[in-house]
Coordinates of C-alpha atoms in Angstrom, one line a residue:
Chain P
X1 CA 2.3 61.2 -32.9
X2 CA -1.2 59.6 -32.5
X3 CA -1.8 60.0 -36.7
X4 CA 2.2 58.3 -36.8
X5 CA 0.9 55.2 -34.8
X6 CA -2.2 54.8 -36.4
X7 CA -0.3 54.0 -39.8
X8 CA 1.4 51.0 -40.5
X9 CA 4.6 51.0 -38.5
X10 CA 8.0 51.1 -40.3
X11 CA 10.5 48.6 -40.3
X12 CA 12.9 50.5 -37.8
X13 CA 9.8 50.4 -35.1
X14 CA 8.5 46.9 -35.8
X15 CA 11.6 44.7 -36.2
X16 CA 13.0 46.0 -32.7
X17 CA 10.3 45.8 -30.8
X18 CA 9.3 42.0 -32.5
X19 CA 13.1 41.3 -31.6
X20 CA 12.5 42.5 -27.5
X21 CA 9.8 39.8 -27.4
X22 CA 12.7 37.2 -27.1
X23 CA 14.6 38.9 -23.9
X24 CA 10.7 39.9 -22.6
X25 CA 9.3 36.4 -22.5
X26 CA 12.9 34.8 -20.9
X27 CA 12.5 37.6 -17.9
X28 CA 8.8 37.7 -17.5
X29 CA 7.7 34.4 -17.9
X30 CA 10.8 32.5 -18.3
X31 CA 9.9 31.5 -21.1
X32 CA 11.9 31.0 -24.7
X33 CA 9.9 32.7 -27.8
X34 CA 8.3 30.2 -30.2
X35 CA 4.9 30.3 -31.3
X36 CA 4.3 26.8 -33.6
X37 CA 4.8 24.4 -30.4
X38 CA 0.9 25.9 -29.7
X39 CA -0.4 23.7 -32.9
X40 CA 1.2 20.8 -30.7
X41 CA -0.5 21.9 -27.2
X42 CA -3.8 22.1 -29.4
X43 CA -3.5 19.0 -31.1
X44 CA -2.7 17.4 -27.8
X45 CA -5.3 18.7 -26.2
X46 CA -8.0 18.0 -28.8
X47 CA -7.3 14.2 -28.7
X48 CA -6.1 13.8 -25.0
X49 CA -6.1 10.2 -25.7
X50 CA -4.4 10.2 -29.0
X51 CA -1.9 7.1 -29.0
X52 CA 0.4 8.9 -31.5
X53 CA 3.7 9.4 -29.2
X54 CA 4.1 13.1 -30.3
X55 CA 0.6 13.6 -28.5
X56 CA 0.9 11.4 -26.0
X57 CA 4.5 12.6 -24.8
X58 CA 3.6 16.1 -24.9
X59 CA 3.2 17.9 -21.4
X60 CA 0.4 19.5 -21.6
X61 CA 0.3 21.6 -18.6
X62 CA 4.1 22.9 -19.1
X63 CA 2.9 23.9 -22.7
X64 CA -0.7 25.6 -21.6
X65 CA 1.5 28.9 -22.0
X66 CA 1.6 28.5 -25.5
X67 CA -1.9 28.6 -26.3
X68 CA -2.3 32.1 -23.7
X69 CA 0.5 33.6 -25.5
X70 CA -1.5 32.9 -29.1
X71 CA -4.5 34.1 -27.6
X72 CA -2.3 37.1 -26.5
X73 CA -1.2 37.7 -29.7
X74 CA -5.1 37.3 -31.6
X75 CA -6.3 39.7 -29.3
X76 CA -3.0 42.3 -30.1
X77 CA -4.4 41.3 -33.4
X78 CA -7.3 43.1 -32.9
X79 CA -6.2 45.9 -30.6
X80 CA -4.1 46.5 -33.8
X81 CA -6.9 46.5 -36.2
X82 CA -9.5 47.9 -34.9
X83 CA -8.2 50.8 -32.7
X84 CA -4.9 51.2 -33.4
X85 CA -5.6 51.7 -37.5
X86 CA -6.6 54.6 -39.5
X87 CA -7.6 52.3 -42.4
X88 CA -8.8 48.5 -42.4
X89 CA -5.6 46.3 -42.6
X90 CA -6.1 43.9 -45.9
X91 CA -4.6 41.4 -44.7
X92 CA -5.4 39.1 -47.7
X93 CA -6.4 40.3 -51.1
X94 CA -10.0 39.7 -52.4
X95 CA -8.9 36.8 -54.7
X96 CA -8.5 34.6 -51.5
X97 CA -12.1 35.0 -50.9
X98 CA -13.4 32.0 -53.0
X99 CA -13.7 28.6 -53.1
X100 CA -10.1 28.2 -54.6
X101 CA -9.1 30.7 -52.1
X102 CA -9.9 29.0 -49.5
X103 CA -8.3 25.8 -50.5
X104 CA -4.9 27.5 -50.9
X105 CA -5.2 28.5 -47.4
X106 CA -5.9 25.3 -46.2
X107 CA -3.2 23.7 -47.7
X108 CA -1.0 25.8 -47.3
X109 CA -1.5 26.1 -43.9
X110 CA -1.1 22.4 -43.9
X111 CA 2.7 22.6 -45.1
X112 CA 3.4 25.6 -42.0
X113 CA 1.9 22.9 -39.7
X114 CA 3.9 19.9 -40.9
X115 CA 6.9 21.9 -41.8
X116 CA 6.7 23.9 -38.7
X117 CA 6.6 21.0 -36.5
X118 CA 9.1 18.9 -38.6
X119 CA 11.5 21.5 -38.1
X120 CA 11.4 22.1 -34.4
X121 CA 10.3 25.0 -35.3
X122 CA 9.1 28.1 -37.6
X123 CA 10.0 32.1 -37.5
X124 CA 10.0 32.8 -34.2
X125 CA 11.8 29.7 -33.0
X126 CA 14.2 29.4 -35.6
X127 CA 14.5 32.8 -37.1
X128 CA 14.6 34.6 -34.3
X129 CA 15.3 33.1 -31.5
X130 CA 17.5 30.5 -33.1
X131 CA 19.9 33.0 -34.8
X132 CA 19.9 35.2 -32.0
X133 CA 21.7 32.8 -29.7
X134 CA 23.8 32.0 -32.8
X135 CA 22.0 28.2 -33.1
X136 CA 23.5 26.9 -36.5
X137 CA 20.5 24.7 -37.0
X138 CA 18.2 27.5 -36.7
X139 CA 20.5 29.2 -39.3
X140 CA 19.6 26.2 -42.1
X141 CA 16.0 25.9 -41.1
X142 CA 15.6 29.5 -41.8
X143 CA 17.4 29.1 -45.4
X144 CA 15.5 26.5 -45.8
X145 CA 12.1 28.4 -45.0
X146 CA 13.6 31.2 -48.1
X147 CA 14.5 28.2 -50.4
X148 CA 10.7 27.0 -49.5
X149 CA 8.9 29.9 -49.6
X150 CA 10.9 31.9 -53.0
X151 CA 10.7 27.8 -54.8
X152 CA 7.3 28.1 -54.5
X153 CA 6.7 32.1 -55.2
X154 CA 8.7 31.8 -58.3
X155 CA 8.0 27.9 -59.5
X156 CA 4.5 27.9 -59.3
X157 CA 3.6 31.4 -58.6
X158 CA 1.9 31.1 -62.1
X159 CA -1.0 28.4 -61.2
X160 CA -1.2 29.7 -57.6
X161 CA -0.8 33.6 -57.9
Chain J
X1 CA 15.4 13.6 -3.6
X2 CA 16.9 10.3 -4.2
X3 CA 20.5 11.2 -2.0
X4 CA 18.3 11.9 0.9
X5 CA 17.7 8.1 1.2
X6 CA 20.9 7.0 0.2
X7 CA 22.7 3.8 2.3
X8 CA 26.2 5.8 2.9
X9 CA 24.8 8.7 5.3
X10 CA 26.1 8.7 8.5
X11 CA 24.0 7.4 11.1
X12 CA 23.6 10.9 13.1
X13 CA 21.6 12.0 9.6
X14 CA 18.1 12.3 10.0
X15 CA 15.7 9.3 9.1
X16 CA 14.4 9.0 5.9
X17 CA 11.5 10.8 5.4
X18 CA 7.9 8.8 6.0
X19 CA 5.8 8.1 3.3
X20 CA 3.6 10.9 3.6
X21 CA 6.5 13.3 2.7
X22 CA 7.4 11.3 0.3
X23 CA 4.1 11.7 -1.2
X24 CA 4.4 15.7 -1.0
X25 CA 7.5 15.8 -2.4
X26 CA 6.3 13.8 -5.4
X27 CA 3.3 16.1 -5.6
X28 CA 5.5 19.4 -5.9
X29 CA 7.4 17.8 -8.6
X30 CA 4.2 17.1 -10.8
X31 CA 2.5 20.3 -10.2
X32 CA 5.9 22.3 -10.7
X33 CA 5.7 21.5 -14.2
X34 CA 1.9 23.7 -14.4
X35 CA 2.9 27.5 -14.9
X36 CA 1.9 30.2 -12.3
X37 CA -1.0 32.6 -12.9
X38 CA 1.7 35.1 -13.1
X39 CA 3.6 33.3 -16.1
X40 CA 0.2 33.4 -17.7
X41 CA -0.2 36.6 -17.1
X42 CA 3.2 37.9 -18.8
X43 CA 2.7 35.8 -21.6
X44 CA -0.8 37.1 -22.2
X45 CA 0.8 41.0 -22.1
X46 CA 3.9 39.9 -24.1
X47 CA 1.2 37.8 -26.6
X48 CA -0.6 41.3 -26.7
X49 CA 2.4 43.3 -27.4
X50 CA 3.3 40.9 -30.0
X51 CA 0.0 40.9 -32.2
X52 CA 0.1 44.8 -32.4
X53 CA 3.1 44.9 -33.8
X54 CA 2.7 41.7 -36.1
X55 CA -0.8 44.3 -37.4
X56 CA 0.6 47.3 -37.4
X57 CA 4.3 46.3 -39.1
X58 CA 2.2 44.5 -41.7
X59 CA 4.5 41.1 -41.1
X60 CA 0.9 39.1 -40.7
X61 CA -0.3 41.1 -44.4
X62 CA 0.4 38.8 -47.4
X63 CA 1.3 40.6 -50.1
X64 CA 4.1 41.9 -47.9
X65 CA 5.0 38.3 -47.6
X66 CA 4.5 37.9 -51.2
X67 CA 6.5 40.9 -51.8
X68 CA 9.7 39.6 -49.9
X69 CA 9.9 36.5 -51.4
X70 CA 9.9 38.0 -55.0
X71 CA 12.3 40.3 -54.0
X72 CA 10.0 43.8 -54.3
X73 CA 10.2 44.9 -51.0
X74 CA 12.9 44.8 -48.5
X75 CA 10.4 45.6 -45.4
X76 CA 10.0 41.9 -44.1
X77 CA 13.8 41.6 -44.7
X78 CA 14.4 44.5 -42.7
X79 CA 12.3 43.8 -40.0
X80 CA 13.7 40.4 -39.6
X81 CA 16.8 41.1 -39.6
X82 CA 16.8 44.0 -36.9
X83 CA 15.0 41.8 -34.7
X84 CA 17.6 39.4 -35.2
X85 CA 20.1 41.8 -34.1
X86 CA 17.9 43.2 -31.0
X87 CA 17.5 39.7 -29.6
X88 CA 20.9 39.1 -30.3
X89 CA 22.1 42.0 -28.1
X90 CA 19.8 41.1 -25.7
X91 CA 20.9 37.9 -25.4
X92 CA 24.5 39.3 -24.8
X93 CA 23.4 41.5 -22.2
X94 CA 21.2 38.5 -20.5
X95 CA 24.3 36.4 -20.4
X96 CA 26.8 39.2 -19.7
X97 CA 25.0 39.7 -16.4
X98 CA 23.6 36.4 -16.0
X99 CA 20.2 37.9 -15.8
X100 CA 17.4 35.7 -14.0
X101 CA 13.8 35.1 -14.7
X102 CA 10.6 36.2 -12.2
X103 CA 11.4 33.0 -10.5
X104 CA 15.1 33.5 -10.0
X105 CA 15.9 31.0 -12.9
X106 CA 18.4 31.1 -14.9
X107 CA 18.2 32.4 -18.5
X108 CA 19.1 29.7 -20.7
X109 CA 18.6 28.8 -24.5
X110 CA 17.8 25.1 -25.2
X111 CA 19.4 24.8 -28.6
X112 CA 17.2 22.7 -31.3
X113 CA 18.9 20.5 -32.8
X114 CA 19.9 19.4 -36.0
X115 CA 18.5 16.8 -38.5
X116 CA 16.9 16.1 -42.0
X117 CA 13.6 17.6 -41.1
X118 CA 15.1 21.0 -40.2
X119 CA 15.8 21.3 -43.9
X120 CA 13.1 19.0 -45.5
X121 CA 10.2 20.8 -42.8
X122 CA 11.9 24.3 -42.9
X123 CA 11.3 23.6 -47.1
X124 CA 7.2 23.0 -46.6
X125 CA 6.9 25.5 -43.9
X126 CA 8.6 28.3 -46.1
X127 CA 5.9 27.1 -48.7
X128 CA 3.0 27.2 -46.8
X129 CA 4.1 31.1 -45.7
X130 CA 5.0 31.7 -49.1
X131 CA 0.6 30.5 -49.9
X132 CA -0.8 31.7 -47.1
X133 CA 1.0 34.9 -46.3
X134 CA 1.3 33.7 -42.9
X135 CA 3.0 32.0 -40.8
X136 CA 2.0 31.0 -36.9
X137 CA 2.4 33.8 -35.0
X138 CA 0.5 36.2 -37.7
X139 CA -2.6 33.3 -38.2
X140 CA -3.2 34.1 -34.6
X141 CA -3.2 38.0 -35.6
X142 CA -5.2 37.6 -38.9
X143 CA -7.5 35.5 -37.0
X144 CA -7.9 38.1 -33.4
X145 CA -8.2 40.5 -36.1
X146 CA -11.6 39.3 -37.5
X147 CA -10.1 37.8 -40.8
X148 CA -12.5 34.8 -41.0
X149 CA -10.9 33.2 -44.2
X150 CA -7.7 32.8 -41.6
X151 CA -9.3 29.9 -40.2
X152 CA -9.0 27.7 -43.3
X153 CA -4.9 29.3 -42.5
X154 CA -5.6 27.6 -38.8
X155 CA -7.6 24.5 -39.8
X156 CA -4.9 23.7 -42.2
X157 CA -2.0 24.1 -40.1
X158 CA -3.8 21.9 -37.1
X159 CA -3.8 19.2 -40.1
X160 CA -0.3 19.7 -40.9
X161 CA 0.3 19.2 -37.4
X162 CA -1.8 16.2 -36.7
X163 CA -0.1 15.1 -40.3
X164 CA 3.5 15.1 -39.0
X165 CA 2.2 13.7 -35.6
X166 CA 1.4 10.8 -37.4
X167 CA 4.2 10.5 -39.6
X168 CA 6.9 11.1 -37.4
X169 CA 7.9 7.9 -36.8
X170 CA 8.5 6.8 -40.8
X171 CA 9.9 10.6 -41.6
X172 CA 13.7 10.9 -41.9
X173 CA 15.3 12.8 -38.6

């Protein structure tokens, strides 16, 4: 059992348990799952007095939650990693760890951000959340994140890969 | 509150309330909107819960990512889609019983709604996963995890933020 859990988990384990998070955080905190609307509580709270209205309008005490449950899920993070694993996770491969590495990260991190937020949401909003109460928007924001994501694995997988 | 002071009460209903009630009552609304210690606390567990798996199920590993959208590996696809169907049946037994939250809410999804940017952000976002190997939840579990190189991930998507923050207003929605 212990040597089961300390490899990675298989899909039949994982997706279930990733899919109770949605009826877990509506009972226990009363809260709906969605993780990106943190980047919004941090960049409000970073420039408090930012005049941009999608700073400014942004509650920041009703979305303090958001930043505990991303510092819940860092800290799983390592839980995961570092005592839960047999083997170190690699999480990226070693190419990522250069100069040009480290710009593909940034930007693409940039496009989650901006897409994330121009969506109204990303996987956990959308995808799982969104589909799960049968939200038809979520439905095209989530083939839009495939046409996105396989456009870009396939179309310039070439120069970035 | 407003119907409390309203002109067509009857005159046996009691006065309206002084000012320093008033003044309470407008405090409880602005500090209901601040989340009990308790709420933190759940989220922080659930948050927990969350990360494990997001390490141990290999969603927050890129070449899993990578994988998926080449169509190698059905995993991520797998994963998705029984979580899907888990929340979705929890969501039927939620309403079936009208289940209530630790506050005696209740349970209700605010739908998101449609317009362009669903499709024209849900495009970039799939993008940047498709880069990065990551998206939100697993930058968070990349980063708790020690995976330094996931802050250039975090920077990036703070910019991306701040970047549609200040485009909003000129974006199509």
């Amino acid at each position: 059992m212990t040597d089961f859990l300390l490899q990675p988990w298989p899909w039949w384990l994982s997706g279930p348990l990733i899919g109770l998070t949605v009826p877990l955080l509506y009972l226990l905190a009363g809260k709906g799952f969605g993780i990106s609307t943190s980047l919004q509580q941090l960049g409000a709270m970073c420039l408090p007095n930012s005049k941009l209205d999608y700073l400014k309008n942004f509650d920041r005490r009703k979305g303090a939650w958001t930043l505990i449950f991303a510092l819940g899920i860092a800290i799983g993070g390592l839980i995961g990693s570092h005592w839960l694993s047999a083997k170190p996770i690699e999480f990226l491969p070693s190419e990522f760890f250069s100069l040009w590495g480290a710009t593909k990260l940034f930007i693409g991190g940039t496009l989650i951000g901006f897409g994330a937020r121009y969506a109204g949401g990303c996987t956990s909003g959308h995808a799982i959340t969104g589909i799960a109460n049968w939200n038809l928007p979520s439905v095209i924001a989530t083939i839009s994140f495939f046409i996105g994501g396989v456009g870009v694995t396939w179309g310039l997988g070439h120069i970035l890969f | 509150m407003a119907t409390l002071i309203d002109d067509k009460q009857p005159a046996h209903y009691p006065p309206a309330p002084s000012a320093a009630a008033k003044n309470e009552t407008i405090a409880e609304t602005a500090s209901s909107t601040a989340d009990s210690l308790l709420v933190y606390a759940a989220t922080l567990t659930v948050g927990t819960f969350l990360g494990i798996i997001f390490t141990k199920s290999e969603v927050a590993k890129w070449q899993r990512v990578h994988d998926m959208f080449l169509f190698q590996d059905t995993h991520l696809y797998l994963i998705i889609g029984s979580g899907v169907a888990v929340a979705m049946l929890s969501m039927f037994v939620i309403r079936k019983y009208s289940a209530v939250d630790i506050h005696g809410q209740a349970i209700q999804y605010k739908p998101k709604p449609f317009h362009k940017g669903v499709i024209l952000g849900g495009m970039s976002f799939g993008a940047g996963w498709a880069i990065t190997g990551a998206c939100p939840g697993p930058i968070y579990a990349q980063l708790g995890s020690g995976v330094g190189l996931a802050g250039f991930t975090c920077a990036g998507a703070l910019a991306g933020m701040y970047l549609y923050a200040w485009a909003k207003p000129y974006l199509p929605h």
